[in-house]
Short mmCIF file of C-alpha atoms and ligand atoms in Angstrom, two decimals:
data_model
loop_
_atom_site.label_atom_id
_atom_site.label_comp_id
_atom_site.label_asym_id
_atom_site.label_seq_id
_atom_site.Cartn_x
_atom_site.Cartn_y
_atom_site.Cartn_z
CA MET A 1 19.45 -17.36 8.14
CA HIS A 2 17.73 -19.68 10.57
CA LYS A 3 16.04 -22.73 9.06
CA SER A 4 13.98 -25.23 10.99
CA SER A 5 15.24 -28.77 10.96
CA VAL A 6 12.27 -30.29 12.77
CA LEU A 7 9.54 -29.44 10.28
CA PRO A 8 8.06 -32.28 8.30
CA TYR A 9 8.32 -31.34 4.63
CA SER A 10 5.00 -32.97 3.76
CA ARG A 11 2.18 -34.43 5.77
CA ASP A 12 -0.09 -37.33 5.10
CA ARG A 13 -3.32 -35.63 4.23
CA GLU A 14 -4.76 -38.06 1.68
CA ASN A 15 -8.24 -37.55 3.11
CA ASP A 16 -8.18 -33.92 2.12
CA LYS A 17 -6.97 -34.51 -1.42
CA GLY A 18 -9.20 -33.08 -4.11
CA ARG A 19 -11.67 -31.73 -1.60
CA ASP A 20 -13.26 -28.42 -2.52
CA GLU A 21 -13.10 -25.80 0.19
CA VAL A 22 -16.49 -25.10 1.64
CA GLN A 23 -15.63 -22.79 4.48
CA VAL A 24 -12.74 -20.42 5.11
CA THR A 25 -12.24 -18.09 8.05
CA VAL A 26 -10.48 -14.80 7.37
CA ILE A 27 -9.17 -13.04 10.46
CA GLY A 28 -8.69 -9.30 10.20
CA THR A 29 -11.08 -7.49 7.90
CA GLY A 30 -9.02 -4.52 6.84
CA TYR A 31 -7.74 -3.88 3.34
CA VAL A 32 -6.15 -7.26 2.78
CA GLY A 33 -8.62 -9.38 4.76
CA LEU A 34 -11.71 -7.89 3.18
CA VAL A 35 -10.42 -7.99 -0.38
CA THR A 36 -9.17 -11.56 0.11
CA ALA A 37 -12.52 -12.59 1.61
CA ILE A 38 -14.44 -11.07 -1.31
CA GLY A 39 -12.17 -12.89 -3.77
CA LEU A 40 -12.77 -16.21 -2.00
CA ALA A 41 -16.53 -15.62 -1.95
CA GLU A 42 -16.36 -14.84 -5.67
CA ASN A 43 -14.65 -18.22 -6.11
CA GLY A 44 -17.72 -19.81 -4.52
CA HIS A 45 -16.40 -20.40 -1.00
CA GLU A 46 -18.27 -19.65 2.18
CA VAL A 47 -16.24 -17.07 4.07
CA ILE A 48 -16.46 -16.13 7.72
CA CYS A 49 -14.78 -12.79 8.39
CA VAL A 50 -13.61 -12.10 11.93
CA ASP A 51 -12.46 -8.78 13.30
CA LEU A 52 -12.14 -7.26 16.78
CA ASN A 53 -13.69 -4.07 15.47
CA ALA A 54 -17.40 -4.60 16.22
CA GLU A 55 -18.52 -1.42 14.49
CA ARG A 56 -16.73 -2.49 11.31
CA MET A 57 -18.44 -5.87 11.41
CA GLU A 58 -21.83 -4.26 11.93
CA GLN A 59 -21.33 -1.98 8.94
CA LEU A 60 -20.07 -4.83 6.78
CA THR A 61 -23.11 -6.92 7.68
CA LYS A 62 -25.18 -4.08 6.21
CA GLY A 63 -23.00 -4.14 3.08
CA ILE A 64 -21.10 -0.94 3.95
CA PRO A 65 -17.33 -1.26 3.26
CA PRO A 66 -14.91 0.36 5.72
CA ILE A 67 -12.55 1.43 2.91
CA THR A 68 -12.79 3.35 -0.34
CA GLU A 69 -11.88 1.00 -3.16
CA GLN A 70 -13.26 0.77 -6.66
CA GLY A 71 -16.19 -1.68 -6.95
CA ILE A 72 -16.00 -2.88 -3.36
CA GLU A 73 -19.55 -2.04 -2.34
CA GLU A 74 -21.03 -3.84 -5.35
CA ALA A 75 -18.75 -6.85 -4.78
CA LEU A 76 -19.73 -7.03 -1.12
CA GLN A 77 -23.39 -6.94 -1.95
CA ALA A 78 -23.09 -9.44 -4.80
CA ASN A 79 -21.41 -11.96 -2.47
CA ALA A 80 -23.40 -11.24 0.69
CA ALA A 81 -24.92 -14.72 0.73
CA ARG A 82 -21.48 -16.33 1.08
CA MET A 83 -19.98 -13.87 3.58
CA THR A 84 -20.54 -13.65 7.33
CA PHE A 85 -19.08 -10.94 9.56
CA THR A 86 -18.48 -11.58 13.23
CA THR A 87 -16.31 -10.67 16.20
CA VAL A 88 -16.35 -14.25 17.46
CA TYR A 89 -13.67 -16.68 16.26
CA PRO A 90 -15.34 -19.80 14.87
CA GLU A 91 -13.86 -23.27 14.94
CA SER A 92 -12.58 -23.83 11.45
CA ASP A 93 -10.31 -26.04 9.38
CA LEU A 94 -8.72 -23.25 7.40
CA TYR A 95 -7.84 -19.79 8.71
CA LEU A 96 -6.37 -16.92 6.72
CA VAL A 97 -4.68 -14.33 8.92
CA ALA A 98 -4.71 -10.74 7.64
CA VAL A 99 -4.29 -8.64 10.77
CA GLY A 100 -2.02 -5.62 10.88
CA THR A 101 1.74 -5.87 11.43
CA PRO A 102 2.62 -2.25 12.28
CA GLU A 103 6.00 -0.68 12.84
CA ARG A 104 7.44 -0.57 16.34
CA ALA A 105 9.29 2.50 17.61
CA ASP A 106 12.63 0.86 16.68
CA GLY A 107 11.41 0.13 13.13
CA SER A 108 10.93 -3.59 13.69
CA CYS A 109 7.68 -5.37 12.86
CA ASP A 110 5.10 -5.66 15.64
CA LEU A 111 3.77 -9.21 15.50
CA THR A 112 1.53 -8.94 18.57
CA ALA A 113 -1.74 -9.29 16.61
CA VAL A 114 -0.48 -12.20 14.47
CA GLU A 115 0.76 -14.07 17.53
CA ALA A 116 -2.49 -13.47 19.43
CA VAL A 117 -4.51 -14.77 16.49
CA VAL A 118 -2.40 -17.90 16.09
CA ALA A 119 -2.67 -18.65 19.82
CA GLN A 120 -6.44 -18.27 19.60
CA ILE A 121 -6.64 -20.55 16.54
CA SER A 122 -4.64 -23.26 18.26
CA ARG A 123 -7.06 -23.20 21.19
CA LEU A 124 -10.03 -23.61 18.83
CA ASN A 125 -8.52 -26.23 16.55
CA PRO A 126 -4.98 -27.42 17.38
CA GLU A 127 -4.66 -29.05 13.95
CA ALA A 128 -6.00 -26.22 11.82
CA ASN A 129 -4.42 -24.93 8.62
CA VAL A 130 -3.14 -21.40 9.18
CA VAL A 131 -2.30 -19.21 6.20
CA LEU A 132 -0.53 -15.94 6.95
CA LYS A 133 -1.50 -13.17 4.51
CA SER A 134 -0.09 -10.48 6.80
CA THR A 135 3.38 -9.25 5.89
CA VAL A 136 5.71 -10.81 8.45
CA PRO A 137 9.52 -10.74 8.67
CA PRO A 138 11.45 -13.66 7.19
CA GLY A 139 11.61 -16.46 9.73
CA THR A 140 8.27 -15.71 11.41
CA THR A 141 6.24 -18.59 9.96
CA GLU A 142 8.96 -21.15 10.69
CA ARG A 143 9.17 -19.86 14.25
CA LEU A 144 5.40 -20.12 14.68
CA GLN A 145 5.48 -23.62 13.21
CA GLN A 146 7.99 -24.64 15.84
CA SER A 147 5.87 -23.16 18.63
CA TYR A 148 2.71 -24.83 17.34
CA PRO A 149 3.87 -28.10 15.73
CA GLU A 150 0.31 -29.42 15.29
CA LEU A 151 -0.89 -26.44 13.26
CA ARG A 152 -0.19 -26.51 9.52
CA PHE A 153 1.25 -23.23 8.34
CA ALA A 154 1.60 -21.50 5.03
CA MET A 155 2.67 -17.96 4.21
CA VAL A 156 0.99 -16.46 1.15
CA PRO A 157 2.14 -12.86 0.75
CA GLU A 158 -0.31 -10.29 -0.51
CA PHE A 159 0.64 -8.07 -3.46
CA LEU A 160 -2.56 -6.07 -3.98
CA ARG A 161 -2.25 -2.39 -4.77
CA GLU A 162 -4.60 -0.05 -2.97
CA GLY A 163 -6.74 1.73 -5.55
CA THR A 164 -6.97 -1.38 -7.76
CA ALA A 165 -7.22 -3.95 -4.99
CA LEU A 166 -10.18 -5.96 -6.28
CA ALA A 167 -8.86 -6.10 -9.83
CA ASP A 168 -5.47 -7.22 -8.49
CA ASN A 169 -7.15 -9.90 -6.41
CA ARG A 170 -9.08 -11.20 -9.43
CA ALA A 171 -6.07 -11.19 -11.73
CA PRO A 172 -2.93 -11.39 -9.60
CA SER A 173 0.48 -11.27 -11.29
CA ARG A 174 1.58 -14.33 -9.29
CA LEU A 175 0.60 -16.51 -6.38
CA VAL A 176 3.45 -17.14 -3.98
CA ILE A 177 2.79 -20.06 -1.64
CA GLY A 178 5.30 -20.54 1.14
CA THR A 179 4.82 -23.82 2.95
CA ARG A 180 6.50 -27.09 3.71
CA ASP A 181 3.15 -28.86 3.52
CA HIS A 182 2.56 -30.00 -0.08
CA MET A 183 -1.05 -30.91 0.55
CA LEU A 184 -1.79 -27.48 1.97
CA ALA A 185 -0.06 -25.90 -1.02
CA GLU A 186 -2.34 -27.86 -3.35
CA ARG A 187 -5.41 -26.82 -1.39
CA LEU A 188 -4.38 -23.21 -1.57
CA GLU A 189 -3.94 -23.36 -5.33
CA THR A 190 -7.49 -24.68 -5.60
CA LEU A 191 -8.77 -22.14 -3.10
CA PHE A 192 -7.35 -19.10 -4.87
CA LEU A 193 -8.30 -20.42 -8.33
CA THR A 194 -5.86 -18.41 -10.36
CA THR A 195 -4.26 -18.76 -13.76
CA ALA A 196 -1.31 -16.66 -12.56
CA PRO A 197 2.11 -18.32 -12.20
CA VAL A 198 2.42 -20.11 -8.88
CA VAL A 199 5.71 -19.82 -7.02
CA GLN A 200 5.87 -22.57 -4.44
CA VAL A 201 8.60 -22.04 -1.89
CA ASP A 202 9.41 -22.42 1.79
CA PRO A 203 7.78 -19.89 4.15
CA THR A 204 10.92 -17.82 4.75
CA THR A 205 11.46 -17.38 1.01
CA ALA A 206 7.82 -16.31 0.63
CA GLU A 207 8.22 -13.77 3.43
CA LEU A 208 11.39 -12.35 1.91
CA THR A 209 9.76 -12.24 -1.54
CA LYS A 210 7.15 -9.82 -0.19
CA TYR A 211 9.72 -7.51 1.42
CA ALA A 212 11.97 -7.68 -1.63
CA ALA A 213 9.06 -6.68 -3.91
CA ASN A 214 8.15 -3.63 -1.85
CA SER A 215 11.78 -2.62 -1.36
CA PHE A 216 12.50 -2.89 -5.07
CA LEU A 217 9.55 -0.66 -5.94
CA ALA A 218 10.65 1.87 -3.32
CA VAL A 219 14.16 1.83 -4.80
CA LYS A 220 12.72 2.52 -8.27
CA ILE A 221 10.78 5.52 -6.98
CA SER A 222 13.73 6.96 -5.08
CA PHE A 223 16.00 6.33 -8.05
CA ILE A 224 13.85 8.39 -10.40
CA ASN A 225 13.41 11.07 -7.73
CA GLU A 226 17.18 11.48 -7.52
CA ILE A 227 17.38 11.71 -11.30
CA ALA A 228 14.58 14.32 -11.13
CA ARG A 229 16.61 16.53 -8.80
CA LEU A 230 19.54 16.28 -11.15
CA ALA A 231 17.21 17.05 -14.07
CA ASP A 232 16.16 20.24 -12.27
CA ALA A 233 19.79 21.14 -11.75
CA VAL A 234 20.91 20.58 -15.34
CA GLY A 235 17.70 21.63 -17.10
CA ALA A 236 16.41 18.27 -18.34
CA ASP A 237 12.95 16.71 -18.28
CA VAL A 238 12.77 13.68 -16.00
CA ALA A 239 9.51 12.47 -17.57
CA GLU A 240 11.31 12.10 -20.89
CA VAL A 241 14.29 10.46 -19.19
CA ALA A 242 11.89 7.97 -17.56
CA HIS A 243 10.27 7.31 -20.92
CA GLY A 244 13.64 6.88 -22.55
CA ILE A 245 14.93 4.38 -20.01
CA GLY A 246 11.57 2.66 -19.45
CA LEU A 247 11.49 1.47 -23.06
CA ASP A 248 14.42 -0.78 -22.21
CA PRO A 249 12.80 -4.11 -21.31
CA ARG A 250 15.46 -4.64 -18.66
CA ILE A 251 14.18 -1.53 -16.88
CA GLY A 252 10.47 -1.22 -17.75
CA PRO A 253 8.29 1.90 -17.49
CA ALA A 254 6.47 1.25 -14.19
CA PHE A 255 7.26 3.14 -10.98
CA LEU A 256 9.38 5.73 -12.76
CA ARG A 257 7.21 8.78 -12.15
CA ALA A 258 9.17 11.35 -10.19
CA GLY A 259 7.32 13.20 -7.46
CA ALA A 260 7.02 13.90 -3.77
CA GLY A 261 8.00 10.38 -2.79
CA TYR A 262 6.22 7.32 -1.49
CA GLY A 263 4.18 6.70 1.63
CA GLY A 264 1.28 4.47 2.50
CA SER A 265 0.60 1.57 4.78
CA CYS A 266 3.30 -0.72 3.39
CA PHE A 267 6.51 0.72 1.89
CA PRO A 268 7.78 2.77 4.85
CA LYS A 269 6.95 0.18 7.50
CA ASP A 270 8.13 -2.79 5.44
CA ILE A 271 11.42 -1.11 4.64
CA ALA A 272 11.89 -0.22 8.30
CA ALA A 273 11.13 -3.83 9.30
CA LEU A 274 13.49 -5.31 6.72
CA THR A 275 16.26 -2.91 7.66
CA ALA A 276 15.80 -3.68 11.36
CA LEU A 277 15.86 -7.42 10.63
CA ALA A 278 18.95 -7.13 8.42
CA LYS A 279 20.76 -5.34 11.26
CA THR A 280 20.17 -8.30 13.55
CA TYR A 281 21.87 -10.48 10.92
CA GLU A 282 24.63 -7.87 10.41
CA THR A 283 23.72 -7.74 6.73
CA PRO A 284 23.51 -4.06 5.77
CA LEU A 285 21.01 -3.07 3.07
CA HIS A 286 22.77 -0.02 1.61
CA VAL A 287 20.55 0.34 -1.47
CA ILE A 288 17.28 -0.02 0.43
CA GLU A 289 18.36 2.28 3.26
CA GLY A 290 19.44 4.77 0.61
CA ALA A 291 15.98 4.65 -0.98
CA ASP A 292 14.46 5.48 2.36
CA LYS A 293 16.82 8.43 2.95
CA THR A 294 16.13 9.78 -0.54
CA ASN A 295 12.41 9.50 0.12
CA GLU A 296 12.68 11.58 3.29
CA ALA A 297 14.81 14.17 1.51
CA GLN A 298 12.33 14.34 -1.38
CA LEU A 299 9.70 15.87 0.86
CA ASP A 300 12.17 18.59 1.89
CA TYR A 301 12.84 19.15 -1.79
CA VAL A 302 9.12 19.75 -2.39
CA LEU A 303 9.10 22.06 0.62
CA GLN A 304 11.93 24.09 -0.94
CA LYS A 305 9.95 24.39 -4.14
CA ILE A 306 6.92 25.71 -2.24
CA ARG A 307 9.11 28.48 -0.69
CA PRO A 308 6.67 28.85 2.22
CA VAL A 309 6.44 32.13 4.10
CA LYS A 310 4.92 32.45 7.57
CA GLY A 311 1.27 33.50 7.40
CA GLN A 312 0.78 32.26 3.84
CA ARG A 313 -2.12 30.06 2.86
CA ILE A 314 -1.18 26.87 1.03
CA ALA A 315 -3.57 24.32 -0.45
CA LEU A 316 -2.68 20.63 -0.42
CA LEU A 317 -4.52 18.90 -3.23
CA GLY A 318 -4.83 15.20 -2.50
CA LEU A 319 -4.22 13.82 0.96
CA ALA A 320 -4.56 10.04 0.58
CA PHE A 321 -1.22 8.35 -0.09
CA LYS A 322 -2.39 7.45 -3.59
CA PRO A 323 -5.46 7.94 -5.76
CA GLY A 324 -8.36 5.49 -5.60
CA THR A 325 -8.16 5.03 -1.84
CA ASP A 326 -8.95 6.97 1.34
CA ASP A 327 -5.93 5.47 3.09
CA LEU A 328 -3.92 8.11 4.94
CA ARG A 329 -1.38 5.85 6.60
CA ASP A 330 2.03 7.52 6.29
CA ALA A 331 0.66 9.76 3.54
CA PRO A 332 3.32 12.17 2.19
CA ALA A 333 0.69 14.96 2.18
CA LEU A 334 0.28 14.68 5.94
CA ARG A 335 4.03 14.61 6.51
CA LEU A 336 4.37 17.72 4.34
CA ALA A 337 1.50 19.38 6.22
CA GLU A 338 3.38 18.90 9.49
CA ARG A 339 6.47 20.61 8.07
CA LEU A 340 4.45 23.48 6.65
CA GLU A 341 2.50 23.98 9.86
CA ALA A 342 5.76 24.14 11.80
CA LEU A 343 6.73 27.08 9.54
CA GLY A 344 3.56 28.99 10.46
CA VAL A 345 1.71 28.37 7.19
CA HIS A 346 -2.06 27.97 7.12
CA ILE A 347 -2.97 24.81 5.25
CA THR A 348 -6.19 24.03 3.49
CA GLY A 349 -6.65 20.50 2.22
CA TYR A 350 -8.81 18.73 -0.29
CA ASP A 351 -9.25 15.07 -1.11
CA PRO A 352 -12.16 13.37 -2.87
CA ALA A 353 -12.07 10.39 -0.49
CA ALA A 354 -9.80 10.76 2.55
CA LYS A 355 -10.85 12.58 5.71
CA THR A 356 -8.24 14.30 7.91
CA LEU A 357 -7.99 16.71 10.82
CA LEU A 358 -6.57 19.43 8.58
CA ASP A 359 -8.64 22.44 7.56
CA GLN A 360 -10.12 20.25 4.88
CA LYS A 361 -12.53 21.77 2.38
CA PRO A 362 -15.41 19.92 0.71
CA THR A 363 -14.38 21.08 -2.76
CA LEU A 364 -11.13 21.73 -4.56
CA ASP A 365 -12.23 25.28 -5.39
CA GLU A 366 -12.75 26.09 -1.72
CA ALA A 367 -9.32 24.67 -0.87
CA ILE A 368 -7.49 26.85 -3.41
CA ALA A 369 -9.52 30.02 -2.75
CA GLU A 370 -7.17 32.87 -1.75
CA ALA A 371 -4.22 30.46 -1.55
CA ASP A 372 -0.65 31.62 -2.17
CA ALA A 373 0.32 28.24 -3.61
CA ALA A 374 -1.31 24.90 -4.33
CA VAL A 375 0.55 21.60 -4.13
CA ILE A 376 -0.66 18.43 -5.85
CA MET A 377 0.16 15.56 -3.51
CA THR A 378 -2.13 12.83 -4.92
CA GLU A 379 -2.78 12.38 -8.64
CA TRP A 380 -6.56 12.08 -8.54
CA ASP A 381 -8.17 12.81 -11.95
CA GLU A 382 -9.59 15.98 -10.46
CA MET A 383 -6.07 17.32 -9.87
CA LYS A 384 -4.88 16.34 -13.33
CA GLN A 385 -7.83 18.14 -14.88
CA LEU A 386 -7.69 21.27 -12.74
CA GLU A 387 -7.94 24.02 -15.36
CA PRO A 388 -5.43 26.91 -15.24
CA GLU A 389 -8.33 29.35 -15.42
CA ARG A 390 -9.62 28.16 -12.02
CA LEU A 391 -6.23 28.66 -10.43
CA GLN A 392 -6.01 32.17 -11.87
CA ARG A 393 -9.53 33.09 -10.82
CA LEU A 394 -9.52 31.66 -7.29
CA MET A 395 -5.99 31.83 -5.91
CA ARG A 396 -4.28 34.90 -4.48
CA THR A 397 -1.23 33.89 -6.50
CA PRO A 398 -1.73 31.26 -9.23
CA ARG A 399 1.21 29.02 -8.28
CA LEU A 400 1.08 25.27 -8.63
CA ILE A 401 3.70 22.85 -7.34
CA ASP A 402 3.00 19.51 -8.94
CA GLY A 403 4.27 16.93 -6.46
CA ARG A 404 3.09 14.14 -8.76
CA ASN A 405 4.14 15.50 -12.16
CA CYS A 406 0.59 14.83 -13.30
CA TRP A 407 -0.86 18.16 -14.37
CA ALA A 408 -2.11 17.92 -17.93
CA TYR A 409 -1.34 21.59 -18.57
CA ALA A 410 2.31 21.51 -17.64
CA ASP A 411 3.61 21.99 -21.15
CA ARG A 412 1.40 24.85 -22.32
CA PRO A 413 1.46 28.59 -21.56
CA HIS A 414 -1.35 29.27 -19.13
CA GLY A 415 -0.52 32.15 -16.84
CA VAL A 416 0.12 29.88 -13.90
CA GLU A 417 3.50 29.62 -12.25
CA TYR A 418 4.01 25.88 -12.50
CA GLU A 419 6.70 23.79 -10.96
CA GLY A 420 6.97 20.05 -11.33
CA ILE A 421 9.69 17.75 -10.05
CA GLY A 422 12.56 17.58 -12.51
CA ARG A 423 10.63 19.08 -15.40
CA TYR A 424 12.47 22.07 -16.88
CA ASN A 425 11.64 24.09 -13.84
CA GLN A 426 13.88 26.99 -14.72
CA THR A 427 11.78 27.67 -17.80
CA PHE A 428 8.42 26.88 -16.26
CA THR A 429 8.43 29.93 -13.99
CA ASN A 430 7.04 33.32 -15.09
CA ASN A 431 4.74 31.61 -17.59
CA GLN A 432 7.56 30.90 -20.02
CA ILE A 433 6.67 27.34 -20.75
CA ARG A 434 9.19 25.65 -23.06
N1 NAD B 501 -2.92 -2.51 2.73
C1 NAD B 501 -2.19 -3.04 1.76
O1 NAD B 501 -2.14 -2.52 0.65
C2 NAD B 501 -1.39 -4.29 2.01
C3 NAD B 501 -0.84 -4.96 0.90
C4 NAD B 501 -0.11 -6.11 1.11
C5 NAD B 501 0.10 -6.57 2.40
N2 NAD B 501 -0.43 -5.90 3.46
C6 NAD B 501 -0.21 -6.46 4.80
O2 NAD B 501 -1.41 -7.11 5.22
C7 NAD B 501 -1.58 -6.95 6.64
C8 NAD B 501 -2.91 -6.26 6.91
O3 NAD B 501 -2.88 -4.98 6.32
P1 NAD B 501 -4.19 -4.10 6.15
O4 NAD B 501 -3.80 -2.89 5.40
O5 NAD B 501 -5.30 -4.95 5.66
O6 NAD B 501 -4.45 -3.73 7.71
P2 NAD B 501 -5.71 -3.02 8.33
O7 NAD B 501 -5.20 -2.25 9.50
O8 NAD B 501 -6.51 -2.34 7.27
O9 NAD B 501 -6.59 -4.23 8.88
C9 NAD B 501 -6.23 -5.06 9.92
C10 NAD B 501 -7.52 -5.52 10.60
O10 NAD B 501 -7.19 -6.52 11.56
C11 NAD B 501 -8.03 -6.35 12.69
N3 NAD B 501 -7.42 -7.01 13.84
C12 NAD B 501 -6.32 -6.67 14.54
N4 NAD B 501 -6.07 -7.56 15.51
C13 NAD B 501 -7.02 -8.53 15.40
C14 NAD B 501 -7.30 -9.73 16.10
N5 NAD B 501 -6.51 -10.14 17.12
N6 NAD B 501 -8.37 -10.48 15.73
C15 NAD B 501 -9.15 -10.07 14.71
N7 NAD B 501 -8.93 -8.95 14.01
C16 NAD B 501 -7.89 -8.18 14.36
C17 NAD B 501 -8.14 -4.83 12.82
O11 NAD B 501 -9.28 -4.48 13.59
C18 NAD B 501 -8.24 -4.42 11.36
O12 NAD B 501 -9.59 -4.34 10.91
C19 NAD B 501 -0.37 -6.16 7.12
O13 NAD B 501 0.60 -7.08 7.54
C20 NAD B 501 0.10 -5.43 5.87
O14 NAD B 501 1.47 -5.14 5.91
C21 NAD B 501 -1.17 -4.78 3.29
#
């Protein structure tokens, strides 16, 4: 792996020592930028938020958040006095960069926005501190540092989970600071004001830490999904298997819920980027690539369970990639919808927060009305609590495929043909529950 030999490990910044931040500029006001900015404002800092999206900035100035996230509207309003929203880059001493790093057609990470932002910062203040919060491939920060030797870089990966983003920001599990500038590292510790463990490393290690975290979680999901398929085949209950292995502290219970697979704005694109990068270093990532393949196959597995027939009406319950958010980026529900539509099925959709181009109904009852099957794709509380009686009353055929293994009624007789993922499916059909 490339390592810069020209970077100074520490700079003389005695004048800055112990200084409280008074103003921070956050560039990119999407999920990460906005949540980070709110957290900084809550820590008492004055935050200028910059985004190219003028409409977004206008709405935010009025206190209207562009995303669905628990408590975000209240937090925005409570910190309004310390937050400014603008489309104009200000001259600043400290910039946090949280613009998107999407996937290119070849899977690699598109750094166009990050590079444009850094170029703009260097024009405004050639000696500014630049903190990358965007997920960027290992080596990116060091490369930028070489191109802009006067700027002072750090890479601080973001680990928030959509759905609990503000809570995660207020109580992070760790703060990873990747920089060769000790003074900047100290400033960042003060800025983020956390009691979480701080992992201070070089930028490339910080970048790889982020990709490794997401890849590991994806591997866990795909692992339990493979076990779920085997559980279906042999007649075992994957939820109990997950419980049984999760009690082992070496394994842990998190991310062991079998289902329709992962999606969202991070896992698929980060895995694609890491895999593409690894190829350039001729370092194959068999486990991670396997997780990705399993994830693709898992959606076909759900499709098989639906047994779709041309002309049928199928309700997709939950469209966002996870509950608590309206984020539809790479949502498994939308990928499943494409496959079903290609088979000539009419899809109705329902989601309490996300808006799509599907035939989306305003209520769950309208989505399942006259449906031949319903498929839970996001475990919103409303899906978990969907009573069997409603399925029986409203659907043409009361059939539920639980793509999140979340239905509270799964283990009781209820007159609904229920099928989970790896949950005694042979015995769940024809109302013979356990
Ligand atoms: N969403 C998550 O859960 C999450 C978690 C961890 C890390 N990340 C990473 O954080 C980064 C941002 O993700 P996000 O989900 O917040 O993205 P997002 O698409 O929600 O927001 C990005 C914002 O940047 C703005 N932008 C783009 N180019 C700009 C420019 N040149 N100047 C100013 N603004 C510009 C866009 O208008 C948009 O509002 C990505 O690298 C992502 O991988 C995301």
